Short mmCIF file of C-alpha atoms in Angstrom, two decimals:
data_model
loop_
_atom_site.label_atom_id
_atom_site.label_comp_id
_atom_site.label_asym_id
_atom_site.label_seq_id
_atom_site.Cartn_x
_atom_site.Cartn_y
_atom_site.Cartn_z
CA UNK X 1 -0.23 -0.21 -0.46
CA UNK X 2 1.55 3.27 -0.84
CA UNK X 3 1.80 5.83 1.47
CA UNK X 4 -0.56 8.15 -0.17
CA UNK X 5 -3.43 5.39 0.19
CA UNK X 6 -2.20 4.93 3.74
CA UNK X 7 -3.13 8.80 4.15
CA UNK X 8 -6.27 9.21 2.82
CA UNK X 9 -7.38 6.10 4.64
CA UNK X 10 -6.19 7.95 7.78
CA UNK X 11 -8.20 11.13 6.75
CA UNK X 12 -11.24 9.30 5.77
CA UNK X 13 -11.64 7.63 9.40
CA UNK X 14 -10.58 10.76 11.17
CA UNK X 15 -14.07 12.09 9.74
CA UNK X 16 -15.67 8.82 11.68
CA UNK X 17 -14.49 10.11 15.10
CA UNK X 18 -17.25 10.95 17.36
CA UNK X 19 -17.36 14.16 18.88
CA UNK X 20 -16.90 14.30 22.67
CA UNK X 21 -20.64 15.12 23.47
CA UNK X 22 -20.87 18.15 25.74
CA UNK X 23 -23.34 17.66 28.66
CA UNK X 24 -26.99 18.09 26.73
CA UNK X 25 -26.07 16.93 23.84
CA UNK X 26 -26.53 14.51 21.32
CA UNK X 27 -23.09 13.06 19.97
CA UNK X 28 -22.54 13.47 16.52
CA UNK X 29 -21.19 11.27 13.60
CA UNK X 30 -20.51 13.57 9.56
CA UNK X 31 -19.85 10.62 7.85
CA UNK X 32 -17.60 10.57 4.88
CA UNK X 33 -19.73 13.19 2.55
CA UNK X 34 -18.24 16.52 4.16
CA UNK X 35 -14.62 14.86 2.54
CA UNK X 36 -15.68 13.50 -0.43
CA UNK X 37 -17.49 16.91 -1.04
CA UNK X 38 -14.07 19.18 0.21
CA UNK X 39 -11.94 16.67 -2.13
CA UNK X 40 -14.23 17.45 -5.05
CA UNK X 41 -13.50 21.59 -3.82
CA UNK X 42 -11.23 23.77 -6.20
CA UNK X 43 -7.91 24.43 -4.82
CA UNK X 44 -7.63 27.38 -2.50
CA UNK X 45 -7.82 29.18 0.90
CA UNK X 46 -11.66 27.86 1.94
CA UNK X 47 -10.66 24.13 0.70
CA UNK X 48 -7.26 24.63 3.19
CA UNK X 49 -9.75 25.71 5.79
CA UNK X 50 -12.25 23.02 5.56
CA UNK X 51 -9.70 20.41 5.27
CA UNK X 52 -7.62 21.69 8.30
CA UNK X 53 -10.63 20.79 10.62
CA UNK X 54 -10.29 17.12 9.68
CA UNK X 55 -11.15 15.14 12.88
CA UNK X 56 -11.94 18.10 15.15
CA UNK X 57 -15.09 17.68 16.95
CA UNK X 58 -18.10 18.82 15.27
CA UNK X 59 -21.26 19.87 17.84
CA UNK X 60 -24.49 20.24 17.55
CA UNK X 61 -25.45 23.78 15.78
CA UNK X 62 -28.25 26.02 15.50
CA UNK X 63 -26.78 27.13 12.02
CA UNK X 64 -27.53 23.19 10.85
CA UNK X 65 -31.35 23.01 9.79
CA UNK X 66 -32.68 19.84 9.23
CA UNK X 67 -35.03 20.13 6.34
CA UNK X 68 -37.63 17.12 7.13
CA UNK X 69 -34.53 15.38 8.73
CA UNK X 70 -31.85 13.49 6.65
CA UNK X 71 -33.99 12.94 3.24
CA UNK X 72 -31.30 13.11 1.05
CA UNK X 73 -30.88 9.84 1.83
CA UNK X 74 -34.10 8.60 4.61
CA UNK X 75 -37.69 9.15 3.72
CA UNK X 76 -38.61 12.59 4.70
CA UNK X 77 -40.69 13.33 8.10
CA UNK X 78 -40.19 10.05 9.68
CA UNK X 79 -38.70 9.17 13.14
CA UNK X 80 -35.35 7.88 11.52
CA UNK X 81 -34.94 11.06 8.85
CA UNK X 82 -34.77 13.01 11.80
CA UNK X 83 -32.85 11.12 13.88
CA UNK X 84 -30.23 10.86 11.41
CA UNK X 85 -30.29 14.88 11.17
CA UNK X 86 -29.90 15.44 14.89
CA UNK X 87 -27.03 12.55 14.58
CA UNK X 88 -25.41 14.63 11.82
CA UNK X 89 -25.45 17.59 14.19
CA UNK X 90 -29.03 19.69 12.91
CA UNK X 91 -29.30 21.87 15.83
CA UNK X 92 -32.78 22.28 14.93
CA UNK X 93 -35.24 20.04 12.88
CA UNK X 94 -38.34 20.43 10.60
CA UNK X 95 -42.04 19.42 11.05
CA UNK X 96 -44.16 20.51 7.72
CA UNK X 97 -47.15 21.00 9.37
CA UNK X 98 -51.03 19.81 7.73
CA UNK X 99 -54.35 18.19 8.77
CA UNK X 100 -56.36 14.66 8.62
CA UNK X 101 -59.53 14.12 8.00
CA UNK X 102 -60.01 14.02 11.86
CA UNK X 103 -58.07 17.48 12.21
CA UNK X 104 -55.36 16.03 13.68
CA UNK X 105 -51.84 17.93 12.94
CA UNK X 106 -49.09 15.56 11.50
CA UNK X 107 -45.84 15.88 9.67
CA UNK X 108 -45.62 16.02 6.20
CA UNK X 109 -44.22 18.45 3.49
CA UNK X 110 -48.04 19.12 1.81
CA UNK X 111 -51.86 17.86 2.49
CA UNK X 112 -51.56 16.10 -1.07
CA UNK X 113 -48.06 14.54 -1.27
CA UNK X 114 -49.00 10.68 0.55
CA UNK X 115 -49.23 9.38 -3.06
CA UNK X 116 -45.55 10.22 -3.20
CA UNK X 117 -44.27 9.61 0.16
CA UNK X 118 -46.16 6.51 1.82
CA UNK X 119 -46.94 3.60 0.24
CA UNK X 120 -51.13 4.29 0.84
CA UNK X 121 -51.66 3.24 -3.39
CA UNK X 122 -51.06 0.17 -2.85
CA UNK X 123 -53.12 -0.46 0.27
CA UNK X 124 -57.01 -0.32 0.80
CA UNK X 125 -57.19 3.31 2.04
CA UNK X 126 -56.12 4.55 -1.73
CA UNK X 127 -59.67 3.95 -2.49
CA UNK X 128 -60.44 7.17 -0.20
CA UNK X 129 -57.34 9.37 -1.84
CA UNK X 130 -58.85 12.35 -4.40
CA UNK X 131 -57.84 11.10 -6.81
CA UNK X 132 -57.20 7.17 -6.76
CA UNK X 133 -53.85 5.39 -8.73
CA UNK X 134 -55.00 5.34 -12.42
CA UNK X 135 -52.57 3.63 -14.50
CA UNK X 136 -50.18 5.50 -17.24
CA UNK X 137 -51.86 4.62 -20.83
CA UNK X 138 -50.56 5.64 -24.52
CA UNK X 139 -49.23 9.31 -23.70
CA UNK X 140 -50.85 9.81 -20.43
CA UNK X 141 -48.80 9.51 -17.67
CA UNK X 142 -50.27 7.26 -14.32
CA UNK X 143 -52.48 9.20 -12.10
CA UNK X 144 -52.89 10.05 -8.24
CA UNK X 145 -53.59 12.95 -5.54
CA UNK X 146 -53.64 11.75 -1.56
CA UNK X 147 -54.53 13.74 0.36
CA UNK X 148 -53.99 13.79 4.49
CA UNK X 149 -57.38 15.09 4.91
CA UNK X 150 -58.78 12.40 3.03
CA UNK X 151 -58.17 9.88 6.12
CA UNK X 152 -58.35 9.89 9.49
CA UNK X 153 -55.28 10.38 11.46
CA UNK X 154 -55.56 6.17 12.39
CA UNK X 155 -55.57 5.92 9.24
CA UNK X 156 -52.74 7.67 8.31
CA UNK X 157 -51.00 5.70 11.13
CA UNK X 158 -51.53 2.66 8.67
CA UNK X 159 -49.10 3.85 6.30
CA UNK X 160 -45.36 3.25 5.41
CA UNK X 161 -43.16 5.84 4.49
CA UNK X 162 -40.95 5.89 1.53
CA UNK X 163 -38.69 8.21 -0.24
CA UNK X 164 -40.40 10.90 -1.91
CA UNK X 165 -41.04 9.93 -5.57
CA UNK X 166 -43.39 8.52 -8.36
CA UNK X 167 -43.09 6.42 -11.47
CA UNK X 168 -44.82 8.54 -13.74
CA UNK X 169 -44.96 5.59 -16.53
CA UNK X 170 -46.32 3.02 -14.22
CA UNK X 171 -49.37 1.11 -15.03
CA UNK X 172 -49.96 -0.67 -12.07
CA UNK X 173 -49.94 1.05 -8.45
CA UNK X 174 -46.75 -1.11 -6.86
CA UNK X 175 -44.62 0.00 -9.76
CA UNK X 176 -45.86 3.36 -9.36
CA UNK X 177 -44.36 3.70 -5.85
CA UNK X 178 -40.97 3.22 -7.57
CA UNK X 179 -39.95 6.66 -8.33
CA UNK X 180 -36.51 7.33 -6.26
CA UNK X 181 -34.60 9.75 -7.87
CA UNK X 182 -31.11 7.98 -8.74
CA UNK X 183 -28.52 10.26 -7.22
CA UNK X 184 -30.17 9.14 -3.88
CA UNK X 185 -31.29 5.96 -2.42
CA UNK X 186 -33.47 3.21 -1.28
CA UNK X 187 -31.44 1.63 1.52
CA UNK X 188 -33.11 3.74 4.54
CA UNK X 189 -36.41 2.40 3.56
CA UNK X 190 -35.96 -0.90 3.29
CA UNK X 191 -36.86 -1.11 6.64
CA UNK X 192 -40.20 0.77 7.35
CA UNK X 193 -40.16 3.43 8.98
CA UNK X 194 -42.22 5.60 11.26
CA UNK X 195 -44.81 8.63 10.17
CA UNK X 196 -44.92 11.28 12.91
CA UNK X 197 -48.09 13.32 14.43
CA UNK X 198 -46.50 17.06 15.15
CA UNK X 199 -46.85 16.30 18.88
CA UNK X 200 -44.97 13.79 18.22
CA UNK X 201 -42.50 15.25 16.40
CA UNK X 202 -41.97 18.06 19.24
CA UNK X 203 -41.43 14.66 21.68
CA UNK X 204 -38.64 13.08 19.56
CA UNK X 205 -37.02 16.44 18.49
CA UNK X 206 -36.95 17.33 22.66
CA UNK X 207 -35.31 14.17 23.06
CA UNK X 208 -32.85 14.40 20.57
CA UNK X 209 -32.22 17.45 22.44
CA UNK X 210 -33.02 19.79 18.94
CA UNK X 211 -35.12 23.24 18.47
CA UNK X 212 -38.15 23.49 16.54
CA UNK X 213 -39.22 24.83 13.23
CA UNK X 214 -42.57 23.71 12.28
CA UNK X 215 -43.77 25.09 9.19
CA UNK X 216 -47.75 25.68 8.47
CA UNK X 217 -48.32 23.91 4.86
CA UNK X 218 -51.18 25.62 2.94
CA UNK X 219 -53.97 23.61 2.23
CA UNK X 220 -55.29 22.75 -0.70
CA UNK X 221 -58.76 21.91 0.64
CA UNK X 222 -61.16 25.19 0.83
CA UNK X 223 -60.96 26.20 4.56
CA UNK X 224 -62.99 26.51 6.30
CA UNK X 225 -62.35 22.73 6.57
CA UNK X 226 -65.04 21.15 8.70
CA UNK X 227 -65.64 24.12 10.45
CA UNK X 228 -61.80 23.73 10.84
CA UNK X 229 -60.46 27.80 9.55
CA UNK X 230 -56.84 28.83 8.86
CA UNK X 231 -56.61 30.47 12.28
CA UNK X 232 -57.67 27.62 14.02
CA UNK X 233 -55.19 25.99 12.47
CA UNK X 234 -52.44 28.31 12.51
CA UNK X 235 -53.77 28.70 16.24
CA UNK X 236 -53.31 24.17 17.06
CA UNK X 237 -49.78 24.60 15.51
CA UNK X 238 -49.07 26.67 18.29
CA UNK X 239 -50.85 25.32 20.98
CA UNK X 240 -49.16 21.86 21.01
CA UNK X 241 -46.09 23.63 21.51
CA UNK X 242 -47.37 25.06 24.68
CA UNK X 243 -48.97 21.85 25.72
CA UNK X 244 -45.58 20.09 25.94
CA UNK X 245 -44.32 23.43 27.71
CA UNK X 246 -42.03 24.23 24.88
CA UNK X 247 -40.65 28.04 24.90
CA UNK X 248 -41.33 30.29 22.53
CA UNK X 249 -38.03 31.26 21.96
CA UNK X 250 -37.25 27.20 20.98
CA UNK X 251 -39.53 27.73 18.06
CA UNK X 252 -39.32 28.75 14.64
CA UNK X 253 -42.71 28.48 13.43
CA UNK X 254 -42.68 29.09 9.18
CA UNK X 255 -45.10 29.58 6.47
CA UNK X 256 -45.12 30.46 3.15
CA UNK X 257 -48.32 32.83 3.70
CA UNK X 258 -47.86 35.82 5.41
CA UNK X 259 -51.27 36.15 6.56
CA UNK X 260 -49.75 33.34 8.89
CA UNK X 261 -46.72 35.06 10.43
CA UNK X 262 -49.24 37.82 11.00
CA UNK X 263 -51.52 36.39 12.82
CA UNK X 264 -49.26 34.62 15.35
CA UNK X 265 -47.26 38.39 15.85
CA UNK X 266 -51.14 39.40 17.10
CA UNK X 267 -52.06 36.50 19.02
CA UNK X 268 -49.29 34.80 19.72
CA UNK X 269 -46.70 37.46 20.25
CA UNK X 270 -43.86 35.25 22.19
CA UNK X 271 -44.34 32.75 19.07
CA UNK X 272 -44.64 35.36 16.70
CA UNK X 273 -41.34 36.83 17.20
CA UNK X 274 -39.42 33.95 15.43
CA UNK X 275 -41.84 33.27 13.12
CA UNK X 276 -39.93 32.92 9.77
CA UNK X 277 -41.79 33.99 6.50
CA UNK X 278 -40.98 31.91 3.68
CA UNK X 279 -40.25 33.41 -0.61
CA UNK X 280 -39.90 31.84 -3.84
CA UNK X 281 -41.21 32.26 -6.94
CA UNK X 282 -44.11 29.93 -6.28
CA UNK X 283 -45.75 32.42 -3.64
CA UNK X 284 -44.72 35.37 -4.97
CA UNK X 285 -44.65 34.73 -8.86
CA UNK X 286 -41.90 36.35 -10.85
CA UNK X 287 -39.74 37.24 -7.61
CA UNK X 288 -36.24 37.64 -8.74
CA UNK X 289 -33.69 38.64 -6.26
CA UNK X 290 -31.98 41.47 -8.40
CA UNK X 291 -35.24 43.19 -9.12
CA UNK X 292 -37.04 44.94 -6.14
CA UNK X 293 -39.91 45.52 -7.76
CA UNK X 294 -40.92 41.67 -7.89
CA UNK X 295 -40.48 41.40 -4.50
CA UNK X 296 -44.13 42.14 -3.18
CA UNK X 297 -42.52 43.55 -0.17
CA UNK X 298 -40.53 46.13 1.23
CA UNK X 299 -38.15 44.91 3.91
CA UNK X 300 -38.03 47.63 5.93
CA UNK X 301 -42.03 47.83 6.49
CA UNK X 302 -41.64 43.87 7.33
CA UNK X 303 -39.59 44.99 9.91
CA UNK X 304 -41.72 47.58 11.14
CA UNK X 305 -44.59 45.06 11.70
CA UNK X 306 -42.74 42.71 13.62
CA UNK X 307 -41.52 40.21 11.41
CA UNK X 308 -37.76 39.41 11.80
CA UNK X 309 -37.07 36.08 9.53
CA UNK X 310 -37.11 35.90 6.34
CA UNK X 311 -35.94 32.78 4.08
CA UNK X 312 -35.78 32.95 0.64
CA UNK X 313 -34.55 29.76 -0.93
CA UNK X 314 -30.80 30.06 -1.69
CA UNK X 315 -31.00 31.51 -5.37
CA UNK X 316 -32.68 34.34 -4.53
CA UNK X 317 -30.26 34.84 -2.21
CA UNK X 318 -27.20 34.96 -4.39
CA UNK X 319 -26.18 37.00 -7.99
CA UNK X 320 -22.61 36.78 -9.85
CA UNK X 321 -20.65 39.71 -10.01
CA UNK X 322 -18.50 41.50 -13.48
CA UNK X 323 -16.29 38.79 -12.54
CA UNK X 324 -18.24 35.70 -12.06
CA UNK X 325 -17.93 35.99 -8.43
CA UNK X 326 -20.82 34.32 -6.22
CA UNK X 327 -22.04 37.37 -3.77
CA UNK X 328 -25.06 38.12 -1.88
CA UNK X 329 -28.35 39.54 -3.87
CA UNK X 330 -29.60 42.78 -4.03
CA UNK X 331 -32.43 41.29 -1.97
CA UNK X 332 -29.81 39.58 0.33
CA UNK X 333 -28.76 42.54 1.35
CA UNK X 334 -31.72 44.48 1.70
CA UNK X 335 -33.07 42.06 4.67
CA UNK X 336 -29.47 42.66 6.17
CA UNK X 337 -29.40 46.59 6.00
CA UNK X 338 -33.67 46.12 7.22
CA UNK X 339 -32.09 44.39 10.16
CA UNK X 340 -34.42 40.77 9.40
CA UNK X 341 -32.37 37.69 10.00
CA UNK X 342 -31.50 35.01 6.87
CA UNK X 343 -32.32 31.79 6.67
CA UNK X 344 -31.64 29.76 3.09
CA UNK X 345 -32.98 26.59 1.51
CA UNK X 346 -32.33 23.65 0.88
CA UNK X 347 -28.77 22.65 0.32
CA UNK X 348 -27.95 19.15 -1.04
CA UNK X 349 -31.84 19.13 -2.36
CA UNK X 350 -30.26 19.46 -5.99
CA UNK X 351 -28.09 16.31 -5.81
CA UNK X 352 -24.84 16.42 -7.72
CA UNK X 353 -24.23 19.57 -8.81
CA UNK X 354 -22.44 18.67 -12.04
CA UNK X 355 -25.31 20.42 -14.67
CA UNK X 356 -25.56 23.53 -12.64
CA UNK X 357 -26.98 23.31 -9.80
CA UNK X 358 -31.19 23.20 -10.99
CA UNK X 359 -33.59 25.18 -9.54
CA UNK X 360 -31.78 26.46 -6.21
CA UNK X 361 -28.57 27.55 -7.75
CA UNK X 362 -30.05 29.16 -10.90
CA UNK X 363 -28.82 32.71 -9.95
CA UNK X 364 -25.05 31.26 -10.14
CA UNK X 365 -25.40 28.15 -12.63
CA UNK X 366 -22.75 29.37 -14.71
CA UNK X 367 -20.03 28.73 -12.38
CA UNK X 368 -20.98 26.03 -10.51
CA UNK X 369 -19.34 23.46 -12.03
CA UNK X 370 -19.89 20.18 -9.03
CA UNK X 371 -19.81 18.69 -5.37
CA UNK X 372 -17.37 21.00 -4.09
CA UNK X 373 -19.36 24.16 -4.62
CA UNK X 374 -21.88 23.23 -2.07
CA UNK X 375 -18.87 24.51 0.21
CA UNK X 376 -18.53 27.30 -1.96
CA UNK X 377 -22.18 28.52 -1.88
CA UNK X 378 -22.20 27.43 1.57
CA UNK X 379 -19.56 29.87 2.44
CA UNK X 380 -20.75 33.03 0.53
CA UNK X 381 -24.37 32.66 2.56
CA UNK X 382 -22.51 32.36 6.13
CA UNK X 383 -20.26 35.07 5.56
CA UNK X 384 -21.60 37.70 3.06
CA UNK X 385 -25.19 36.87 3.17
CA UNK X 386 -25.15 36.49 7.01
CA UNK X 387 -27.42 33.37 6.76
CA UNK X 388 -28.27 32.70 10.34
CA UNK X 389 -29.56 29.24 9.59
CA UNK X 390 -29.23 26.87 6.67
CA UNK X 391 -31.48 23.99 5.99
CA UNK X 392 -30.06 20.97 4.31
CA UNK X 393 -31.32 17.90 3.30
CA UNK X 394 -27.94 16.20 4.62
CA UNK X 395 -27.40 18.07 7.65
CA UNK X 396 -23.47 16.79 8.15
CA UNK X 397 -22.68 19.04 5.54
CA UNK X 398 -23.92 22.34 7.36
CA UNK X 399 -22.54 20.65 10.58
CA UNK X 400 -18.72 20.07 9.34
CA UNK X 401 -18.51 23.53 7.72
CA UNK X 402 -20.75 25.26 10.61
CA UNK X 403 -17.93 23.57 13.81
CA UNK X 404 -14.88 24.36 11.40
CA UNK X 405 -16.15 28.40 11.50
CA UNK X 406 -16.99 28.16 14.79
CA UNK X 407 -20.64 28.73 14.03
CA UNK X 408 -22.87 27.67 16.73
#
């Protein structure tokens, strides 16, 4: 075995040394992926700094936020996915909140995603779906739409989570489930994972010594739903933290609907002080990080009404300068000038970056070449944009960087 080979094995092994946990901390294991991404970086000062941290302790950090847990490899919004995120150093974990037919709050990314995130179409409950499975035929893709509001909580508990995705060419319900992206894995879905209610997520995250960022998902059903109003929905989310004795300072409730943020500020000011206004070009059509007339809001005005956190997708926080260097967008600069804290989403959501990074990196795609650019972008978000946290589908990547840079 060559000396170089021996050294390489030593570097890999160093990443698997657990950081000694301090009292009250979850032990952190970041695995080999951060080293892999560092190895793919272009040579330069940032790469040197990150390499110098190999083998040093990685600790839980609020800068690292588990986006639906760790769904790069684990079925999202499951017990297993969130345990993995906490083990990777995520100091804040997310439950996207929606509701069942009997108005119970559960963790799902959308009210109508059960057909892509669970096995519902292959069960008897599939008959209750808004659109039961229809096989592909000719040029027509397979169809299904299954909502949490189609079933009761007891029925929701019968479902088996899976990696998000669907095979739209399928002619059988079983094959429809086979839609995992080729850069993810079904390895950790082979043994059934566990779904969570919102209340169960609170208990799990507390046991993992993590803090909370629930997102109130916009309903696809007309509201009020059987007498359950949007205000009832927003209030129930907060009530479940109060009932569990969780202090407002540990919770960052999120929504893409500014009306929810304003409701929390008015009716639950302690929780509203950390409410996070999410923005993208779906909820603000035409949003452009470099064009203030497209934003639909004035950052200073948001601050005056008590909105202290705004979370744009990564692409809206970045742009390229005249030399092709990644720098903060006008939106990022305006939010910072208004003293609004910025949270970015979502790193490691794009898979391999060899195609320019896809939607999350479209504003800087001209200089995105490969996996090492995850760290290039993360460095700009942390140091230049001034983000206070970054959502990631694989929190180890962010946790390693945060510990290396001394971010808590």
